């Protein structure tokens, strides 16, 4: 398991809330947050490249 | 008159123009402006409507689109205002065939592809489709029928029946079936291996 440093105040806030948010552990919260952010970035990248393709084909302005 | 608007959607080169041609031949009122003329990529015409590209700015014309059909590329579906009922015929096609056809068209238009190679473009399209399918399912004003282009070529009667059942209308099935011209099925992978 890799280790990542995060701000101590942020860690304290995360420790306080993870159970209330429905996570079984702090690790689960962190994994979910990182996964969600990556998925969002990948989706945005896909939409940009699809838009470029559609523009080249003349289907969008 | 039907109280819903019919839209033919999908990725470019997925068979949207073929479906428009089938619906026109079945007697359905189609909305097209013929601004984009037929060419070597779409010898039977594009059936496009320029104002769908500006739907975000002006959707007033949609009130006259009930009972009619127009074509709209999948990326633009997000712009549909939720105050109408829509039936979407969403065209699907083998991804390699679609990309081969798009690449030819990009070359003829002297344009660059959106991604560095077909593998990356396939991945981008699959992500886009996953997102749009999810979005469509979440829209209560939208009914969708997924129709596969390759299935139309193989069995136009069966697919035409599915479309007519979905639209719940008295469209002419004979016209719909006869509009399918297998000679236009030119972009099989094997033909594009060069």
PDB file of C-alpha atoms in Angstrom:
ATOM      1  CA  UNK A   1       0.000   0.000   0.000  1.00  0.00           C
ATOM      2  CA  UNK A   2       1.476   3.367  -1.037  1.00  0.00           C
ATOM      3  CA  UNK A   3       1.665   6.274   1.393  1.00  0.00           C
ATOM      4  CA  UNK A   4       0.654   9.835   0.536  1.00  0.00           C
ATOM      5  CA  UNK A   5       1.150  12.892   2.730  1.00  0.00           C
ATOM      6  CA  UNK A   6      -1.852  15.147   3.271  1.00  0.00           C
ATOM      7  CA  UNK A   7      -2.379  18.283   5.273  1.00  0.00           C
ATOM      8  CA  UNK A   8      -2.905  17.464   8.983  1.00  0.00           C
ATOM      9  CA  UNK A   9      -5.949  19.740   9.335  1.00  0.00           C
ATOM     10  CA  UNK A  10      -7.552  18.076   6.323  1.00  0.00           C
ATOM     11  CA  UNK A  11      -6.806  14.664   7.817  1.00  0.00           C
ATOM     12  CA  UNK A  12      -8.429  15.685  11.115  1.00  0.00           C
ATOM     13  CA  UNK A  13     -11.550  16.878   9.300  1.00  0.00           C
ATOM     14  CA  UNK A  14     -11.699  13.665   7.267  1.00  0.00           C
ATOM     15  CA  UNK A  15     -11.331  11.533  10.419  1.00  0.00           C
ATOM     16  CA  UNK A  16     -14.261  13.386  11.981  1.00  0.00           C
ATOM     17  CA  UNK A  17     -16.642  12.886   9.096  1.00  0.00           C
ATOM     18  CA  UNK A  18     -15.936   9.615   7.294  1.00  0.00           C
ATOM     19  CA  UNK A  19     -18.357   7.499   9.349  1.00  0.00           C
ATOM     20  CA  UNK A  20     -21.148  10.062   9.110  1.00  0.00           C
ATOM     21  CA  UNK A  21     -20.650  10.078   5.332  1.00  0.00           C
ATOM     22  CA  UNK A  22     -21.159   6.308   5.190  1.00  0.00           C
ATOM     23  CA  UNK A  23     -17.545   5.175   4.764  1.00  0.00           C
ATOM     24  CA  UNK A  24     -16.271   2.204   6.752  1.00  0.00           C
ATOM     25  CA  UNK A  25     -12.768   3.636   7.020  1.00  0.00           C
ATOM     26  CA  UNK A  26     -10.709   6.702   6.307  1.00  0.00           C
ATOM     27  CA  UNK A  27      -8.943   4.769   3.522  1.00  0.00           C
ATOM     28  CA  UNK A  28     -12.284   4.094   1.843  1.00  0.00           C
ATOM     29  CA  UNK A  29     -13.131   7.805   1.901  1.00  0.00           C
ATOM     30  CA  UNK A  30      -9.734   8.762   0.424  1.00  0.00           C
ATOM     31  CA  UNK A  31      -9.916   6.062  -2.260  1.00  0.00           C
ATOM     32  CA  UNK A  32     -13.413   7.147  -3.251  1.00  0.00           C
ATOM     33  CA  UNK A  33     -12.470  10.833  -3.410  1.00  0.00           C
ATOM     34  CA  UNK A  34      -9.396  10.147  -5.563  1.00  0.00           C
ATOM     35  CA  UNK A  35     -11.303   7.717  -7.812  1.00  0.00           C
ATOM     36  CA  UNK A  36     -14.099  10.267  -8.324  1.00  0.00           C
ATOM     37  CA  UNK A  37     -11.663  13.039  -9.203  1.00  0.00           C
ATOM     38  CA  UNK A  38      -9.769  10.858 -11.688  1.00  0.00           C
ATOM     39  CA  UNK A  39     -13.021   9.713 -13.322  1.00  0.00           C
ATOM     40  CA  UNK A  40     -14.129  13.341 -13.680  1.00  0.00           C
ATOM     41  CA  UNK A  41     -10.825  14.303 -15.287  1.00  0.00           C
ATOM     42  CA  UNK A  42     -10.964  11.324 -17.655  1.00  0.00           C
ATOM     43  CA  UNK A  43     -14.552  12.125 -18.649  1.00  0.00           C
ATOM     44  CA  UNK A  44     -13.675  15.774 -19.309  1.00  0.00           C
ATOM     45  CA  UNK A  45     -10.706  14.700 -21.428  1.00  0.00           C
ATOM     46  CA  UNK A  46     -12.914  12.295 -23.395  1.00  0.00           C
ATOM     47  CA  UNK A  47     -15.572  14.954 -24.009  1.00  0.00           C
ATOM     48  CA  UNK A  48     -12.888  17.404 -25.218  1.00  0.00           C
ATOM     49  CA  UNK A  49     -11.406  14.902 -27.664  1.00  0.00           C
ATOM     50  CA  UNK A  50     -14.826  13.778 -28.902  1.00  0.00           C
ATOM     51  CA  UNK A  51     -15.751  17.447 -29.410  1.00  0.00           C
ATOM     52  CA  UNK A  52     -12.568  18.012 -31.444  1.00  0.00           C
ATOM     53  CA  UNK A  53     -13.417  14.992 -33.588  1.00  0.00           C
ATOM     54  CA  UNK A  54     -17.021  16.166 -34.126  1.00  0.00           C
ATOM     55  CA  UNK A  55     -15.827  19.662 -35.000  1.00  0.00           C
ATOM     56  CA  UNK A  56     -13.426  18.221 -37.585  1.00  0.00           C
ATOM     57  CA  UNK A  57     -16.295  16.262 -39.089  1.00  0.00           C
ATOM     58  CA  UNK A  58     -18.498  19.369 -39.192  1.00  0.00           C
ATOM     59  CA  UNK A  59     -21.163  18.178 -36.741  1.00  0.00           C
ATOM     60  CA  UNK A  60     -20.652  20.890 -34.131  1.00  0.00           C
ATOM     61  CA  UNK A  61     -19.395  24.488 -34.322  1.00  0.00           C
TER      62      UNK A  61
ATOM     63  CA  UNK B   1     -50.372  14.189 -34.172  1.00  0.00           C
ATOM     64  CA  UNK B   2     -47.890  12.597 -31.758  1.00  0.00           C
ATOM     65  CA  UNK B   3     -47.285  14.622 -28.629  1.00  0.00           C
ATOM     66  CA  UNK B   4     -43.598  13.812 -28.647  1.00  0.00           C
ATOM     67  CA  UNK B   5     -40.584  14.860 -30.686  1.00  0.00           C
ATOM     68  CA  UNK B   6     -38.609  12.117 -32.399  1.00  0.00           C
ATOM     69  CA  UNK B   7     -34.843  12.461 -32.592  1.00  0.00           C
ATOM     70  CA  UNK B   8     -32.371  10.260 -34.427  1.00  0.00           C
ATOM     71  CA  UNK B   9     -29.072  10.390 -32.586  1.00  0.00           C
ATOM     72  CA  UNK B  10     -25.726   8.651 -32.248  1.00  0.00           C
ATOM     73  CA  UNK B  11     -22.110   9.173 -33.165  1.00  0.00           C
ATOM     74  CA  UNK B  12     -21.155  10.412 -36.655  1.00  0.00           C
ATOM     75  CA  UNK B  13     -21.217   7.575 -39.219  1.00  0.00           C
ATOM     76  CA  UNK B  14     -23.341   5.347 -36.991  1.00  0.00           C
ATOM     77  CA  UNK B  15     -26.215   5.246 -39.481  1.00  0.00           C
ATOM     78  CA  UNK B  16     -28.206   8.314 -38.405  1.00  0.00           C
ATOM     79  CA  UNK B  17     -28.725   9.441 -42.016  1.00  0.00           C
ATOM     80  CA  UNK B  18     -29.872   5.947 -42.974  1.00  0.00           C
ATOM     81  CA  UNK B  19     -32.434   5.970 -40.163  1.00  0.00           C
ATOM     82  CA  UNK B  20     -33.646   9.429 -41.269  1.00  0.00           C
ATOM     83  CA  UNK B  21     -34.018   8.117 -44.811  1.00  0.00           C
ATOM     84  CA  UNK B  22     -35.978   5.110 -43.529  1.00  0.00           C
ATOM     85  CA  UNK B  23     -38.312   7.331 -41.506  1.00  0.00           C
ATOM     86  CA  UNK B  24     -38.820   9.678 -44.447  1.00  0.00           C
ATOM     87  CA  UNK B  25     -39.627   6.711 -46.711  1.00  0.00           C
ATOM     88  CA  UNK B  26     -42.142   5.462 -44.141  1.00  0.00           C
ATOM     89  CA  UNK B  27     -44.093   8.708 -44.377  1.00  0.00           C
ATOM     90  CA  UNK B  28     -42.829  10.538 -41.305  1.00  0.00           C
ATOM     91  CA  UNK B  29     -42.412  14.329 -41.408  1.00  0.00           C
ATOM     92  CA  UNK B  30     -38.730  15.110 -41.242  1.00  0.00           C
ATOM     93  CA  UNK B  31     -37.045  18.351 -40.278  1.00  0.00           C
ATOM     94  CA  UNK B  32     -33.975  19.155 -42.365  1.00  0.00           C
ATOM     95  CA  UNK B  33     -32.652  22.313 -43.993  1.00  0.00           C
ATOM     96  CA  UNK B  34     -30.513  20.674 -46.715  1.00  0.00           C
ATOM     97  CA  UNK B  35     -27.725  23.151 -45.989  1.00  0.00           C
ATOM     98  CA  UNK B  36     -25.215  20.324 -45.856  1.00  0.00           C
ATOM     99  CA  UNK B  37     -25.471  18.779 -49.280  1.00  0.00           C
ATOM    100  CA  UNK B  38     -25.080  15.133 -50.217  1.00  0.00           C
ATOM    101  CA  UNK B  39     -21.490  14.215 -50.995  1.00  0.00           C
ATOM    102  CA  UNK B  40     -19.269  11.176 -51.387  1.00  0.00           C
ATOM    103  CA  UNK B  41     -19.469  10.506 -47.617  1.00  0.00           C
ATOM    104  CA  UNK B  42     -23.275  10.635 -47.587  1.00  0.00           C
ATOM    105  CA  UNK B  43     -24.525  10.174 -51.169  1.00  0.00           C
ATOM    106  CA  UNK B  44     -28.163  10.093 -50.044  1.00  0.00           C
ATOM    107  CA  UNK B  45     -27.823  13.331 -48.050  1.00  0.00           C
ATOM    108  CA  UNK B  46     -27.070  14.240 -44.455  1.00  0.00           C
ATOM    109  CA  UNK B  47     -30.593  15.100 -43.277  1.00  0.00           C
ATOM    110  CA  UNK B  48     -29.092  17.713 -40.979  1.00  0.00           C
ATOM    111  CA  UNK B  49     -30.631  20.736 -39.347  1.00  0.00           C
ATOM    112  CA  UNK B  50     -28.174  23.536 -38.610  1.00  0.00           C
ATOM    113  CA  UNK B  51     -30.273  24.995 -35.810  1.00  0.00           C
ATOM    114  CA  UNK B  52     -29.751  21.954 -33.580  1.00  0.00           C
ATOM    115  CA  UNK B  53     -26.209  23.248 -33.147  1.00  0.00           C
ATOM    116  CA  UNK B  54     -27.634  26.421 -31.580  1.00  0.00           C
ATOM    117  CA  UNK B  55     -30.299  24.772 -29.453  1.00  0.00           C
ATOM    118  CA  UNK B  56     -28.770  26.143 -26.268  1.00  0.00           C
ATOM    119  CA  UNK B  57     -29.442  29.676 -27.547  1.00  0.00           C
ATOM    120  CA  UNK B  58     -32.794  29.081 -29.253  1.00  0.00           C
ATOM    121  CA  UNK B  59     -35.121  26.163 -28.631  1.00  0.00           C
ATOM    122  CA  UNK B  60     -38.322  27.997 -29.626  1.00  0.00           C
ATOM    123  CA  UNK B  61     -38.621  25.973 -32.856  1.00  0.00           C
ATOM    124  CA  UNK B  62     -39.037  22.736 -30.905  1.00  0.00           C
ATOM    125  CA  UNK B  63     -42.713  23.508 -30.295  1.00  0.00           C
ATOM    126  CA  UNK B  64     -43.308  22.898 -34.009  1.00  0.00           C
ATOM    127  CA  UNK B  65     -41.285  19.680 -33.985  1.00  0.00           C
ATOM    128  CA  UNK B  66     -43.909  17.537 -32.265  1.00  0.00           C
ATOM    129  CA  UNK B  67     -44.859  14.602 -34.450  1.00  0.00           C
ATOM    130  CA  UNK B  68     -41.752  15.146 -36.573  1.00  0.00           C
ATOM    131  CA  UNK B  69     -38.210  13.853 -36.564  1.00  0.00           C
ATOM    132  CA  UNK B  70     -34.823  15.511 -36.771  1.00  0.00           C
ATOM    133  CA  UNK B  71     -31.255  14.382 -36.446  1.00  0.00           C
ATOM    134  CA  UNK B  72     -28.971  15.415 -33.613  1.00  0.00           C
ATOM    135  CA  UNK B  73     -25.480  14.197 -32.807  1.00  0.00           C
ATOM    136  CA  UNK B  74     -25.211  12.546 -29.360  1.00  0.00           C
ATOM    137  CA  UNK B  75     -22.966  15.234 -27.876  1.00  0.00           C
ATOM    138  CA  UNK B  76     -25.739  17.823 -28.371  1.00  0.00           C
ATOM    139  CA  UNK B  77     -28.480  15.852 -26.599  1.00  0.00           C
ATOM    140  CA  UNK B  78     -27.566  17.525 -23.297  1.00  0.00           C
ATOM    141  CA  UNK B  79     -28.967  20.759 -24.748  1.00  0.00           C
ATOM    142  CA  UNK B  80     -32.537  19.403 -25.022  1.00  0.00           C
ATOM    143  CA  UNK B  81     -34.856  21.420 -22.785  1.00  0.00           C
ATOM    144  CA  UNK B  82     -36.816  19.178 -20.381  1.00  0.00           C
ATOM    145  CA  UNK B  83     -40.213  20.723 -21.197  1.00  0.00           C
ATOM    146  CA  UNK B  84     -40.943  18.394 -24.137  1.00  0.00           C
ATOM    147  CA  UNK B  85     -41.400  14.644 -24.482  1.00  0.00           C
ATOM    148  CA  UNK B  86     -38.782  12.988 -26.686  1.00  0.00           C
ATOM    149  CA  UNK B  87     -38.395   9.610 -28.345  1.00  0.00           C
ATOM    150  CA  UNK B  88     -34.788   9.046 -29.279  1.00  0.00           C
ATOM    151  CA  UNK B  89     -33.694   6.440 -31.789  1.00  0.00           C
ATOM    152  CA  UNK B  90     -30.065   6.031 -30.833  1.00  0.00           C
ATOM    153  CA  UNK B  91     -27.955   4.473 -33.574  1.00  0.00           C
ATOM    154  CA  UNK B  92     -25.088   2.142 -32.714  1.00  0.00           C
ATOM    155  CA  UNK B  93     -22.485   0.632 -34.996  1.00  0.00           C
ATOM    156  CA  UNK B  94     -19.310  -1.381 -34.809  1.00  0.00           C
ATOM    157  CA  UNK B  95     -16.731   1.116 -33.488  1.00  0.00           C
ATOM    158  CA  UNK B  96     -13.959   0.104 -35.918  1.00  0.00           C
ATOM    159  CA  UNK B  97     -16.281   0.658 -38.878  1.00  0.00           C
ATOM    160  CA  UNK B  98     -17.411   4.011 -37.546  1.00  0.00           C
ATOM    161  CA  UNK B  99     -13.854   5.206 -37.001  1.00  0.00           C
ATOM    162  CA  UNK B 100     -12.737   4.003 -40.422  1.00  0.00           C
ATOM    163  CA  UNK B 101     -15.547   5.987 -41.990  1.00  0.00           C
ATOM    164  CA  UNK B 102     -14.850   9.061 -39.839  1.00  0.00           C
ATOM    165  CA  UNK B 103     -11.141   8.936 -40.706  1.00  0.00           C
ATOM    166  CA  UNK B 104     -11.922   8.958 -44.421  1.00  0.00           C
ATOM    167  CA  UNK B 105     -14.256  11.895 -43.929  1.00  0.00           C
ATOM    168  CA  UNK B 106     -11.686  13.819 -41.838  1.00  0.00           C
ATOM    169  CA  UNK B 107      -9.085  13.245 -44.532  1.00  0.00           C
ATOM    170  CA  UNK B 108     -11.412  14.534 -47.240  1.00  0.00           C
ATOM    171  CA  UNK B 109     -12.179  17.577 -45.106  1.00  0.00           C
ATOM    172  CA  UNK B 110      -8.464  18.083 -44.437  1.00  0.00           C
ATOM    173  CA  UNK B 111      -9.041  17.940 -40.678  1.00  0.00           C
ATOM    174  CA  UNK B 112      -7.077  16.262 -37.884  1.00  0.00           C
ATOM    175  CA  UNK B 113      -8.593  13.502 -35.701  1.00  0.00           C
ATOM    176  CA  UNK B 114      -9.550  14.358 -32.107  1.00  0.00           C
ATOM    177  CA  UNK B 115      -7.151  11.771 -30.647  1.00  0.00           C
ATOM    178  CA  UNK B 116      -3.692  10.544 -31.540  1.00  0.00           C
ATOM    179  CA  UNK B 117      -4.818   7.131 -32.824  1.00  0.00           C
ATOM    180  CA  UNK B 118      -7.901   4.930 -33.265  1.00  0.00           C
ATOM    181  CA  UNK B 119      -7.332   3.125 -29.974  1.00  0.00           C
ATOM    182  CA  UNK B 120      -7.407   6.362 -28.016  1.00  0.00           C
ATOM    183  CA  UNK B 121     -10.390   7.667 -30.009  1.00  0.00           C
ATOM    184  CA  UNK B 122     -12.266   4.423 -29.319  1.00  0.00           C
ATOM    185  CA  UNK B 123     -11.612   4.857 -25.594  1.00  0.00           C
ATOM    186  CA  UNK B 124     -12.817   8.481 -25.725  1.00  0.00           C
ATOM    187  CA  UNK B 125     -15.986   7.555 -27.641  1.00  0.00           C
ATOM    188  CA  UNK B 126     -16.734   4.709 -25.232  1.00  0.00           C
ATOM    189  CA  UNK B 127     -16.457   7.083 -22.262  1.00  0.00           C
ATOM    190  CA  UNK B 128     -18.656   9.608 -24.046  1.00  0.00           C
ATOM    191  CA  UNK B 129     -21.248   6.935 -24.851  1.00  0.00           C
ATOM    192  CA  UNK B 130     -21.219   5.603 -21.278  1.00  0.00           C
ATOM    193  CA  UNK B 131     -21.918   9.099 -19.977  1.00  0.00           C
ATOM    194  CA  UNK B 132     -24.635   9.881 -22.508  1.00  0.00           C
ATOM    195  CA  UNK B 133     -26.401   6.531 -21.951  1.00  0.00           C
ATOM    196  CA  UNK B 134     -26.429   7.200 -18.224  1.00  0.00           C
ATOM    197  CA  UNK B 135     -27.740  10.711 -18.814  1.00  0.00           C
ATOM    198  CA  UNK B 136     -30.505   9.508 -21.166  1.00  0.00           C
ATOM    199  CA  UNK B 137     -31.663   6.915 -18.628  1.00  0.00           C
ATOM    200  CA  UNK B 138     -31.911   9.631 -15.975  1.00  0.00           C
ATOM    201  CA  UNK B 139     -34.157  11.902 -18.079  1.00  0.00           C
ATOM    202  CA  UNK B 140     -37.807  11.149 -17.407  1.00  0.00           C
ATOM    203  CA  UNK B 141     -38.998  12.999 -20.508  1.00  0.00           C
ATOM    204  CA  UNK B 142     -36.887  10.787 -22.811  1.00  0.00           C
ATOM    205  CA  UNK B 143     -37.723   7.336 -24.174  1.00  0.00           C
ATOM    206  CA  UNK B 144     -34.944   5.645 -26.081  1.00  0.00           C
ATOM    207  CA  UNK B 145     -34.615   2.821 -28.569  1.00  0.00           C
ATOM    208  CA  UNK B 146     -31.128   1.582 -29.414  1.00  0.00           C
ATOM    209  CA  UNK B 147     -30.820   0.417 -33.017  1.00  0.00           C
ATOM    210  CA  UNK B 148     -27.723  -1.225 -34.430  1.00  0.00           C
ATOM    211  CA  UNK B 149     -26.723  -0.199 -37.957  1.00  0.00           C
ATOM    212  CA  UNK B 150     -25.229  -3.602 -38.716  1.00  0.00           C
ATOM    213  CA  UNK B 151     -28.505  -5.273 -37.689  1.00  0.00           C
ATOM    214  CA  UNK B 152     -30.433  -2.994 -40.078  1.00  0.00           C
ATOM    215  CA  UNK B 153     -28.221  -4.065 -42.971  1.00  0.00           C
ATOM    216  CA  UNK B 154     -28.622  -7.740 -42.024  1.00  0.00           C
ATOM    217  CA  UNK B 155     -32.365  -7.690 -41.289  1.00  0.00           C
ATOM    218  CA  UNK B 156     -34.085  -4.402 -42.242  1.00  0.00           C
ATOM    219  CA  UNK B 157     -37.587  -5.821 -41.726  1.00  0.00           C
ATOM    220  CA  UNK B 158     -36.974  -6.865 -38.125  1.00  0.00           C
ATOM    221  CA  UNK B 159     -35.355  -3.539 -37.210  1.00  0.00           C
ATOM    222  CA  UNK B 160     -38.069  -1.531 -38.985  1.00  0.00           C
ATOM    223  CA  UNK B 161     -40.712  -3.356 -36.947  1.00  0.00           C
ATOM    224  CA  UNK B 162     -38.868  -2.443 -33.750  1.00  0.00           C
ATOM    225  CA  UNK B 163     -38.793   1.233 -34.776  1.00  0.00           C
ATOM    226  CA  UNK B 164     -42.486   1.315 -35.693  1.00  0.00           C
ATOM    227  CA  UNK B 165     -43.429  -0.384 -32.414  1.00  0.00           C
ATOM    228  CA  UNK B 166     -41.326   2.131 -30.489  1.00  0.00           C
ATOM    229  CA  UNK B 167     -42.896   5.129 -32.226  1.00  0.00           C
ATOM    230  CA  UNK B 168     -46.334   3.545 -31.871  1.00  0.00           C
ATOM    231  CA  UNK B 169     -47.376   5.002 -35.208  1.00  0.00           C
ATOM    232  CA  UNK B 170     -48.875   3.915 -38.503  1.00  0.00           C
ATOM    233  CA  UNK B 171     -45.708   4.327 -40.522  1.00  0.00           C
ATOM    234  CA  UNK B 172     -45.320   2.385 -43.764  1.00  0.00           C
ATOM    235  CA  UNK B 173     -43.022  -0.520 -43.093  1.00  0.00           C
ATOM    236  CA  UNK B 174     -42.544  -1.318 -46.799  1.00  0.00           C
ATOM    237  CA  UNK B 175     -41.116   2.136 -47.442  1.00  0.00           C
ATOM    238  CA  UNK B 176     -38.878   1.863 -44.418  1.00  0.00           C
ATOM    239  CA  UNK B 177     -37.429  -1.472 -45.485  1.00  0.00           C
ATOM    240  CA  UNK B 178     -36.933  -0.458 -49.113  1.00  0.00           C
ATOM    241  CA  UNK B 179     -34.936   2.595 -48.027  1.00  0.00           C
ATOM    242  CA  UNK B 180     -32.129   0.313 -46.848  1.00  0.00           C
ATOM    243  CA  UNK B 181     -29.481   0.113 -49.533  1.00  0.00           C
ATOM    244  CA  UNK B 182     -26.810  -2.450 -48.571  1.00  0.00           C
ATOM    245  CA  UNK B 183     -24.537  -1.133 -51.329  1.00  0.00           C
ATOM    246  CA  UNK B 184     -23.890   1.862 -49.078  1.00  0.00           C
ATOM    247  CA  UNK B 185     -22.381  -0.438 -46.480  1.00  0.00           C
ATOM    248  CA  UNK B 186     -18.902   0.434 -47.609  1.00  0.00           C
ATOM    249  CA  UNK B 187     -16.870   0.789 -44.490  1.00  0.00           C
ATOM    250  CA  UNK B 188     -16.388  -2.726 -43.264  1.00  0.00           C
ATOM    251  CA  UNK B 189     -13.151  -3.142 -41.330  1.00  0.00           C
ATOM    252  CA  UNK B 190     -11.679  -5.388 -43.966  1.00  0.00           C
ATOM    253  CA  UNK B 191     -12.164  -2.711 -46.623  1.00  0.00           C
ATOM    254  CA  UNK B 192     -10.372  -0.194 -44.483  1.00  0.00           C
ATOM    255  CA  UNK B 193      -7.346  -2.169 -43.461  1.00  0.00           C
ATOM    256  CA  UNK B 194      -5.170  -0.032 -45.727  1.00  0.00           C
TER     257      UNK B 194
END
